[in-house]
XYZ file of C-alpha atoms in Angstrom:
532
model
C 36.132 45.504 -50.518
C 33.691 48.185 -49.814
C 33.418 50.251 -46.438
C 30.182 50.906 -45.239
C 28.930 53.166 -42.318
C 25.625 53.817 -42.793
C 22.867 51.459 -42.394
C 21.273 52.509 -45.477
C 24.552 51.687 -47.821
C 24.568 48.289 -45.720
C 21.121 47.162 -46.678
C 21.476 48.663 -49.993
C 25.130 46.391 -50.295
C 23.289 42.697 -48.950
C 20.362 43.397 -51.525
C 22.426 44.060 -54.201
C 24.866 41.043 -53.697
C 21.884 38.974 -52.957
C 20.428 40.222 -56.161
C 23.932 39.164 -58.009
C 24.569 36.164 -56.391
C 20.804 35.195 -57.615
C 21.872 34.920 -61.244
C 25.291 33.665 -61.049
C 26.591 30.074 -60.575
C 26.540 30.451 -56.640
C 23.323 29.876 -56.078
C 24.014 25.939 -56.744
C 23.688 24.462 -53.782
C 27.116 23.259 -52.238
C 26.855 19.271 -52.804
C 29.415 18.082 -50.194
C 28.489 20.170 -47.263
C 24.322 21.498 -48.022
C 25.502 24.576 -47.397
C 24.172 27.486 -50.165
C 26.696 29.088 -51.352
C 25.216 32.674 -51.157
C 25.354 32.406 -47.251
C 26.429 36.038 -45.654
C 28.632 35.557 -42.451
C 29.295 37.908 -40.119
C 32.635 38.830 -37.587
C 31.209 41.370 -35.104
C 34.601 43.266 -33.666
C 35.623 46.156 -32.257
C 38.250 46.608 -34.202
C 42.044 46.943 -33.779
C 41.814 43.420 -35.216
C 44.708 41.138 -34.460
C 45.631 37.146 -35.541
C 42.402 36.460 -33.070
C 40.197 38.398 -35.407
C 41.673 37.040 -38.520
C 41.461 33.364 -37.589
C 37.266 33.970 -36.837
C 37.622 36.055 -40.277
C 39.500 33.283 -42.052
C 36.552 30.583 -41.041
C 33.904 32.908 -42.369
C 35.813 33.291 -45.668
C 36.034 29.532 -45.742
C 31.916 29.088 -45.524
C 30.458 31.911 -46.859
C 30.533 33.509 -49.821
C 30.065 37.086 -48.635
C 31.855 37.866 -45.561
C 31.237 40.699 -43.675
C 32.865 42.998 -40.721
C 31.554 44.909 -38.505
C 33.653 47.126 -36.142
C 32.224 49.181 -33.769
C 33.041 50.712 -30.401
C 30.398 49.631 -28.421
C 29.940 52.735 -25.775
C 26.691 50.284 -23.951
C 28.865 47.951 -22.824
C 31.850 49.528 -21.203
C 30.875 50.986 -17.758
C 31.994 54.871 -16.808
C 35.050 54.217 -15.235
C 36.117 51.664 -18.285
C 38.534 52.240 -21.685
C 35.932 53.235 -23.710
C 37.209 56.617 -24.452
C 40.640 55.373 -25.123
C 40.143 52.119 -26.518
C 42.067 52.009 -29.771
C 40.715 52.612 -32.775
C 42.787 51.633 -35.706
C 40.314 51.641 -38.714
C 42.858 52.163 -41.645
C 44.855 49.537 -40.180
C 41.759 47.306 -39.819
C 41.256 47.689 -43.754
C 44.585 47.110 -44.720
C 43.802 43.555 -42.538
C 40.500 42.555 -43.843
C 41.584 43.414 -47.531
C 44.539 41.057 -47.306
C 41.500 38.497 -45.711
C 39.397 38.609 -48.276
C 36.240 40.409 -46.646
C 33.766 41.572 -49.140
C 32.893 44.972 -46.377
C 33.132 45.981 -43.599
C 30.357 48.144 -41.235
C 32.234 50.871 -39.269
C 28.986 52.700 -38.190
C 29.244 55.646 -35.559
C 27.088 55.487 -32.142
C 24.775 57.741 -33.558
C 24.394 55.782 -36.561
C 23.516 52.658 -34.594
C 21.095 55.153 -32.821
C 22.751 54.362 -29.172
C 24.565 57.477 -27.113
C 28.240 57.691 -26.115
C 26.649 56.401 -22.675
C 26.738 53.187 -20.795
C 24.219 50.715 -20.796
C 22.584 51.898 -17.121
C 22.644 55.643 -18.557
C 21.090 54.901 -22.073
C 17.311 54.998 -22.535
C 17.799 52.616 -25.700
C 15.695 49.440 -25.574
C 17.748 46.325 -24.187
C 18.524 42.855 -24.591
C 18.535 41.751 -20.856
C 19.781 38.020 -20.656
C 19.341 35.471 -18.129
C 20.560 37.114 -14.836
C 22.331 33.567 -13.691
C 24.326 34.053 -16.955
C 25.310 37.650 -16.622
C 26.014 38.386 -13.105
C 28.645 35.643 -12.583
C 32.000 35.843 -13.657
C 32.938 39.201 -15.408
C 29.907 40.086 -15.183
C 30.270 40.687 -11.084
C 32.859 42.984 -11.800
C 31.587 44.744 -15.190
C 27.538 45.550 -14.106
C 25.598 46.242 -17.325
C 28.349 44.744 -19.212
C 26.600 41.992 -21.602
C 23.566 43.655 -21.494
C 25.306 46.300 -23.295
C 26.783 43.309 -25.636
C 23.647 41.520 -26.152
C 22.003 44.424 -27.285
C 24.580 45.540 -30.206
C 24.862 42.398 -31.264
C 21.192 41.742 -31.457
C 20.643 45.039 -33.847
C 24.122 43.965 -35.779
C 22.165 40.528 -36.275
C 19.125 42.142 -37.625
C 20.971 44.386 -39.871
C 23.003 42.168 -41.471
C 20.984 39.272 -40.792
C 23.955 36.686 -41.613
C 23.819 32.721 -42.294
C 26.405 32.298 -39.630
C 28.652 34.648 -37.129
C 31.804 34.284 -35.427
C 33.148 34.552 -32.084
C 35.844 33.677 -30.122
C 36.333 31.068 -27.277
C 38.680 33.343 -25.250
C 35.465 35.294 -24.369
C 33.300 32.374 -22.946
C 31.057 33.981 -21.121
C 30.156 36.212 -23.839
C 29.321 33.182 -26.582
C 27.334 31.529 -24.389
C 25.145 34.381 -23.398
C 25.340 35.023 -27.691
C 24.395 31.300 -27.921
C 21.544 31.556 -25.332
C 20.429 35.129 -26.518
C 19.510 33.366 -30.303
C 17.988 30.437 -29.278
C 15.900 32.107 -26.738
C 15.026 35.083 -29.667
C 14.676 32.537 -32.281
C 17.369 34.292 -34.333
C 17.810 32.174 -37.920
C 21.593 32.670 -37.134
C 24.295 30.296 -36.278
C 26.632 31.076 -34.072
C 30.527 29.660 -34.330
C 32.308 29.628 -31.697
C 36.110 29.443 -32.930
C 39.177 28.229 -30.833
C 41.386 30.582 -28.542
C 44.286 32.305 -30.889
C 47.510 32.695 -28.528
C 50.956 34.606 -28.969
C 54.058 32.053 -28.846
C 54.400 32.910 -24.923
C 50.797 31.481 -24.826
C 48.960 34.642 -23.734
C 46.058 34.631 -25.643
C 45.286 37.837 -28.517
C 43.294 40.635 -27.450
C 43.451 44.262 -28.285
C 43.804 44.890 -24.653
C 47.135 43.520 -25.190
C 48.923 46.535 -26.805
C 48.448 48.171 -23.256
C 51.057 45.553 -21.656
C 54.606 46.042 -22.091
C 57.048 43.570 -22.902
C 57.597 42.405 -19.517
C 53.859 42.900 -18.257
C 53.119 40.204 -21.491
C 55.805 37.812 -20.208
C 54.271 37.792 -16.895
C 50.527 38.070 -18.051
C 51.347 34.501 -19.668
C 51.129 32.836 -16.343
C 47.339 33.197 -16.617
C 48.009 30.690 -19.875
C 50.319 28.307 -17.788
C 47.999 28.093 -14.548
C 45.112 26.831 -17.601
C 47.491 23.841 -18.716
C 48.307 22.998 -15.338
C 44.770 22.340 -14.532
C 44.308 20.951 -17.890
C 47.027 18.715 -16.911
C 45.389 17.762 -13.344
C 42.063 17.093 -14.805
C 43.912 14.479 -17.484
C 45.613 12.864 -14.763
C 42.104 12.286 -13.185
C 41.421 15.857 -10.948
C 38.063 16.815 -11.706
C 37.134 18.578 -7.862
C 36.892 22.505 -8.987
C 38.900 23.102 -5.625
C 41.787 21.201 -6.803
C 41.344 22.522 -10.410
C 40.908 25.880 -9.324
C 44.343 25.458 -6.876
C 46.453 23.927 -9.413
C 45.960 28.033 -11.290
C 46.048 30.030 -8.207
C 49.226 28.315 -7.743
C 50.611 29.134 -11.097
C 49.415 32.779 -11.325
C 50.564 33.238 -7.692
C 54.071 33.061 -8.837
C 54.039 36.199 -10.307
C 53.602 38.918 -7.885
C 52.356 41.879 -10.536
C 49.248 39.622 -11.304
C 45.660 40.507 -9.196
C 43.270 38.159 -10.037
C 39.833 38.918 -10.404
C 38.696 35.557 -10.277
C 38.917 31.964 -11.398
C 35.698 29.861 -11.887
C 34.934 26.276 -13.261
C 31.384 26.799 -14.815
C 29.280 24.942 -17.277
C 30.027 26.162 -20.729
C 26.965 26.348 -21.593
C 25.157 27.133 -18.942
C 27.459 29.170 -16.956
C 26.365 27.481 -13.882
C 28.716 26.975 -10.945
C 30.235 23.455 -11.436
C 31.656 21.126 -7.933
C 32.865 18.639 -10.560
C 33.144 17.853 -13.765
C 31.453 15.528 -14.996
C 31.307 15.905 -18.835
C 32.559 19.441 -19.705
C 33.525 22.221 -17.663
C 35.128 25.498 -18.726
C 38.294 26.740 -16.346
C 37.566 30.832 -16.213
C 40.517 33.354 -15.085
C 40.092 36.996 -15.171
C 43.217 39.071 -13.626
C 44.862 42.349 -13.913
C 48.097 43.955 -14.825
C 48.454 47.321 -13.627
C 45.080 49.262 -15.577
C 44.776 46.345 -17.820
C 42.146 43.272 -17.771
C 42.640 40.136 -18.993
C 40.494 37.268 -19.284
C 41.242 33.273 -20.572
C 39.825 29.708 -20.363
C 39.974 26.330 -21.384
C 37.379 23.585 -21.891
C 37.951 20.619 -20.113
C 36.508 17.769 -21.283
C 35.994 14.328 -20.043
C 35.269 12.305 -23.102
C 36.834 10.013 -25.178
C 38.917 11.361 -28.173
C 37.340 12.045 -31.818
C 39.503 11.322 -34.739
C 38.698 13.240 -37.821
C 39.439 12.301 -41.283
C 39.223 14.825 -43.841
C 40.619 14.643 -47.521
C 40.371 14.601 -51.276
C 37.645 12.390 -53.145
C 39.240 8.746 -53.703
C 41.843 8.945 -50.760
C 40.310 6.145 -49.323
C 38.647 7.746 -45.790
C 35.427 5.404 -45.597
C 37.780 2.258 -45.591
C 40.418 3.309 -43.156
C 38.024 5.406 -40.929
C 36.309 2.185 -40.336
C 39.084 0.219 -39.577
C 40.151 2.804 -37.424
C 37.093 2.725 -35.347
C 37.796 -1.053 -35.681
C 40.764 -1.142 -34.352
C 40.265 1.293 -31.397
C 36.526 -0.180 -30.544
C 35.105 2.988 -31.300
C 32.189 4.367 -33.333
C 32.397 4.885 -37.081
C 29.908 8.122 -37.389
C 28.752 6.947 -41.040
C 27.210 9.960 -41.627
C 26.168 8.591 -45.373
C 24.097 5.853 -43.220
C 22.159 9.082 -41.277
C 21.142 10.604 -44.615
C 20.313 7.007 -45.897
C 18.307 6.536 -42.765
C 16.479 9.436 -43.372
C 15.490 8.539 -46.895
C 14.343 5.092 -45.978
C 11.671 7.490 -43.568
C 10.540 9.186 -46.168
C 10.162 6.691 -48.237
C 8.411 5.095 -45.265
C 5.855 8.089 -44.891
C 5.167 8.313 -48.637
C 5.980 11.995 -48.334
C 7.327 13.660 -52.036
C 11.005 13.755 -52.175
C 10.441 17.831 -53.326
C 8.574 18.596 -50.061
C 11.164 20.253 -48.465
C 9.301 21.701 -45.407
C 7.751 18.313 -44.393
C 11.043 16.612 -44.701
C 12.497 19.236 -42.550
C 9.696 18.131 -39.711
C 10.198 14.752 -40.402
C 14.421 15.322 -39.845
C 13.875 17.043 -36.969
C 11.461 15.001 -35.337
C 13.277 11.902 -35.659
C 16.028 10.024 -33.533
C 19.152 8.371 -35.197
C 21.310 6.148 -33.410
C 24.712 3.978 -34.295
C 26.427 1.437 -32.581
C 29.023 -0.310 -33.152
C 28.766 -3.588 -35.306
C 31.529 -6.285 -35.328
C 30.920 -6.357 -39.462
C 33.417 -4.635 -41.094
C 31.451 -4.044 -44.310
C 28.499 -2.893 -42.145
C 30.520 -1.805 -39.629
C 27.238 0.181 -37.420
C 23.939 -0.579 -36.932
C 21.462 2.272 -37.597
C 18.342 2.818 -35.786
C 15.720 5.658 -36.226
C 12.735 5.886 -33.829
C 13.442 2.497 -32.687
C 13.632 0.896 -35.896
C 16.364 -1.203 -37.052
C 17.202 -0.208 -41.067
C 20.822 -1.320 -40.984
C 20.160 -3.461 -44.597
C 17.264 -1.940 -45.599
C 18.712 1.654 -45.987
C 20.854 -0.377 -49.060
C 18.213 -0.930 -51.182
C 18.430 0.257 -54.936
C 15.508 2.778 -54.382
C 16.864 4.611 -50.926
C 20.223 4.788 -53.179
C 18.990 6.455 -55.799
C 17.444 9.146 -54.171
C 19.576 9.936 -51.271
C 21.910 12.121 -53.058
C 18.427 14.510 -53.418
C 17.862 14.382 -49.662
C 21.189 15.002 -48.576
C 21.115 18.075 -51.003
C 18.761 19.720 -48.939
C 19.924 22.174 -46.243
C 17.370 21.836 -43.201
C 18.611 17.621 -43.487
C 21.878 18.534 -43.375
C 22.041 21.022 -40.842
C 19.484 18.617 -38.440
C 22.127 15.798 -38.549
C 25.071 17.675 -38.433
C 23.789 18.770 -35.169
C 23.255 15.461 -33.770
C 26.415 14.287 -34.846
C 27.739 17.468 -32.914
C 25.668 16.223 -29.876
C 26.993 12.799 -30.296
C 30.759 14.480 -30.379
C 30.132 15.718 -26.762
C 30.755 12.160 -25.704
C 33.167 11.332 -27.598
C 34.479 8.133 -29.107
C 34.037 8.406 -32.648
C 35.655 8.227 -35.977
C 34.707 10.431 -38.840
C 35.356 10.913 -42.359
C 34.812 13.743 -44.583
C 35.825 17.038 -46.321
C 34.672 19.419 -43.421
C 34.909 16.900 -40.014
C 37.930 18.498 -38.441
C 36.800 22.683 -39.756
C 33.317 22.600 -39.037
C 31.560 19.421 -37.624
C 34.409 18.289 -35.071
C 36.719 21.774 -34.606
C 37.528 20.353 -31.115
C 38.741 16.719 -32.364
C 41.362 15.313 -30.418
C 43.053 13.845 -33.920
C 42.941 15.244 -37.073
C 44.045 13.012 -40.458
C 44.265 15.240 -43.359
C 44.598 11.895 -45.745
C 45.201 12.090 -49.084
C 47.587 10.415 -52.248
C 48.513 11.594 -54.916
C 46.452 11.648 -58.436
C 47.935 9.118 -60.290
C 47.324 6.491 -57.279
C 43.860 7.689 -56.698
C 42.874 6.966 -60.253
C 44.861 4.015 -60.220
C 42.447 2.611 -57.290
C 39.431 3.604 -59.077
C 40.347 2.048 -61.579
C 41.190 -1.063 -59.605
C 37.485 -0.953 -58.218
C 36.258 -0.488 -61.620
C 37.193 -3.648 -62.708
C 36.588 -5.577 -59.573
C 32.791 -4.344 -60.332
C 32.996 -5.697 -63.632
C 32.890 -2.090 -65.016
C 34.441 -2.052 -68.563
C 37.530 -1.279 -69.033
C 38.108 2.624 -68.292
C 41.120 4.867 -69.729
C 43.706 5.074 -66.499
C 44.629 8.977 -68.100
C 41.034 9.454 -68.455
C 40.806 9.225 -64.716
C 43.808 11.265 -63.318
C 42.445 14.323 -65.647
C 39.267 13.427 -63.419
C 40.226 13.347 -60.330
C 42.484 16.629 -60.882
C 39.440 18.683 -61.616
C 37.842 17.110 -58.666
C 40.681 18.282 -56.418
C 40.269 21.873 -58.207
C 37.026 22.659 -58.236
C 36.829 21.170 -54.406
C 39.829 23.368 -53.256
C 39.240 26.320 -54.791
C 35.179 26.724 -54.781
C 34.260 30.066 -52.260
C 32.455 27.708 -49.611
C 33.735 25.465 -47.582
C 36.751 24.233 -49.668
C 38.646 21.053 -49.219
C 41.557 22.502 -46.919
C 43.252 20.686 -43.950
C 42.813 21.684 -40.524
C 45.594 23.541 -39.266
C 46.157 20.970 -36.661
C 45.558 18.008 -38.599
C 48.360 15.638 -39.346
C 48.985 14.852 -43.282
C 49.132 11.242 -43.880
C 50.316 10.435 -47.574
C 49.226 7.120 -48.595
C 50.528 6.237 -52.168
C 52.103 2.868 -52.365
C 50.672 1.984 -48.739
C 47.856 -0.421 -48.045
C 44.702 -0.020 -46.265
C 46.348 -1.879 -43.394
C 49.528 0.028 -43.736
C 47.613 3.239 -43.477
C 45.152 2.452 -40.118
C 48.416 1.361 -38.548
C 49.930 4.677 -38.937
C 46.708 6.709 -37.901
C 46.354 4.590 -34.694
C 49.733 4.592 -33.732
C 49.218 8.448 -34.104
C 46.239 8.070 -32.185
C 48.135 6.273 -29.269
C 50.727 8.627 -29.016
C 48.249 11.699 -29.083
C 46.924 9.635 -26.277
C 50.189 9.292 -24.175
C 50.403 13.316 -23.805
C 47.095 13.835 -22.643
């Protein structure tokens, strides 16, 4: 791991592992998930990293092959009377951390390297990144003027220096990925930005440097803000969705402990950040409070939707079948994702344009409108539509077959449907089956299925379908030595590797049947169901 803090030894590090990664094996493009294997992501911190840090360093590592992080004090956005002089700075430590993580280096520049002053953002005469006002000026940013201007900024110049695939940040700071969010799409910024799920101690109160200032008690009682968010979570399940109520439900909670001055506590639009009377899809519960000298902050998304169920696991395991009887079962939507890249194929096809013409296919992707509904044929379990069309049989044909494999291998496809299934997900109500569905498409699923079997019965089925196809007869130790260097290469290759979501259930399936196996996810399903 190398430690950079100059911006020179930065650019000269990214051209030179560019240059590297251009004549190794990387460069293959990743042919499960589209993603290129020589993708750069970013973790912009401040450092004093803690588990919250790791887990947003720990996704990166997962898809990307060179991670890098950045820690820097950011003087712009802390106002004069704020921490900034004292906020801890534990940059050994932080090495020690991202060693043990697996970053490849990590950008500790000084202010003056980064060309800013020790000053805030009102007192600096650097040029700014001045979001939306309606964004900004609500929530902390009533009490911290300057504040994400001061963020938007350093992360905008972190962005063009590094000029990552993809970079992290956390939930627990809402207000800040949304502006982050807004700030690229508005700039055009070929970045995208993951937004990774709260990281909490075991009392609930959610990670943050800010937390070594609390002492033991002051943490115990700082958990309340934690408690007052499930209690409203809880309301809003049992049908509350009035922000009054919502909001009362945590007042109540945080009120119990006397020590505790809240700042405020908001129901906005997540994305947005607009003011919200009700929710009516999503709506993101805000608390900011202090103990003593110390601010905290916390949220949670509420969500009215129905649940996802994600279905990750090894090649062979069976997740097309049971996914769809599943959705089946439930009378939800199987997101056959294979069907959207078939779709898409048939179009081109359609529009006679070359299958090697990536940048018109690209247009064509993300020009176009998919839809699936749900189809009372199990072996065609959805219909697919795009722009209006029906293709449901025609996307079968021998000729969209054979070259599907070359449009789903292309990155701009991928990335325009994994975004509409990602739309689709904000509704809710589907069933999906992959390798990356509950890390990276569906991180918010209600259910995760990690399903899998073990070798021997894996090749045993394939072998099983072999000979229902008519297939000659194939060697059954042929196909466990396989499938094992399937499972190998796919769990240990530097992007995206087949690993369950931390949350996801296992479900073991050797000696069960297909039948066997959908009961036990939906009876999972249906309890998940009785706690929410």
């Amino acid at each position: 791991m190398r430690l950079l803090t100059t911006v020179a030894a930065l650019r000269c590090y990214l051209t030179k592992r560019c240059s590297e990664n251009a004549v190794t094996e990387d460069l293959r493009l990743d042919e499960m998930t589209g993603w290129y294997q020589t993708a750069v992501g970013l973790v912009p911190t401040m450092g004093n990293l803690h588990q919250g840090h790791l887990s947003l360093i720990q996704r990166a590592r997962q898809e990307n092959s060179t991670v890098i992080v950045s820690i820097f004090v950011n003087p712009l956005q802390f106002a004069p009377n704020e921490d900034y002089q004292r906020y801890p700075r534990t940059l050994e430590q932080d090495q020690q951390l991202c060693e043990e993580a697996g970053v490849d280096a990590i950008f500790a520049p000084s202010p003056e390297e980064m060309a800013v002053p020790h000053k805030s953002i009102q007192e600096s005469k650097v040029t700014q990144i001045i979001p939306p006002s309606a964004m900004m000026t609500g929530l902390c940013g009533r009490s911290r003027l300057g504040h994400f201007q001061g963020v938007a900024t350093i992360v905008a110049k972190l962005l063009n220096l590094v000029q990552p695939d993809r970079a992290y940040f956390g939930q627990k700071d809402g207000q800040q990925l949304a502006i982050i969010k807004r700030l690229v799409a508005d700039l055009n910024l070929p970045v995208e930005i993951v937004g990774c799920p709260t990281v909490r101690e075991a009392s609930g109160l959610a990670f943050s440097s800010r937390n070594q200032y609390l002492t033991a008690t002051a943490k115990e009682q700082a958990a309340a803000l934690y408690r007052g968010l499930q209690r409203a979570e809880t309301a809003f399940r049992a049908g509350d969705r009035n922000s009054n109520k919502l909001i009362a439900v945590v007042q109540q909670e945080v009120a119990m402990v006397n020590t505790i001055l809240v700042e405020y506590i908001e129901l906005v639009e997540p994305t947005t950040l607009m003011s919200l009377e009700k929710v009516e899809e999503e709506g993101m519960l805000a608390i900011a409070a202090r103990l003593g000298a110390t601010r905290l902050i916390d949220n949670t998304i509420l969500r009215d939707r129905q649940p996802i169920i994600a279905i990750d696991g090894p090649a062979g395991a069976g997740k097309s079948t049971v996914a769809r009887q599943v959705a089946a079962n439930l009378g939800l939507v199987y997101l056959d994702t294979g069907a959207m890249y078939r779709a898409v194929t048939w179009l081109v096809l359609e529009k006679g344009i070359a299958i090697d013409d990536e940048c018109a296919i690209a247009e064509l992707t993300n020009q176009s409108k998919i839809e699936l509904t749900p189809n009372q044929d199990l072996q065609s379990s959805v219909r697919v539509w795009i722009n209006g069309t029906d293709v449901t049989q025609v996307i079968r044909t021998t000729e969209v077959t054979s070259l599907v494999s070359a449009i789903a291998a292309q990155s701009a496809v991928r990335q325009a449907l994994v975004k509409q299934q990602q739309s689709w997900g904000q509704k809710g109500g589907l069933v999906a089956e992959g390798r990356d569905i509950g890390t990276h498409v569906f991180p918010d699923a209600e259910v995760k299925i990690f399903l899998t079997a073990s070798v021997g019965e894996r090749a045993r089925r394939r072998q099983q379908d072999f000979n229902k196809q008519g297939q000659s007869e194939i060697n059954l130790e042929q196909l466990e030595r396989d499938i094992a260097e399937r499972d190998w290469k796919d769990s240990t290759r530097k992007v995206s590797p087949l690993q369950k979501a931390a949350d996801a259930i296992e479900v073991q399936t050797d000696g069960l049947d297909v039948s066997e196996v959908t009961a036990q996810i939906v009876n999972y399903y249906q309890q998940r169901l009785s706690q929410w």
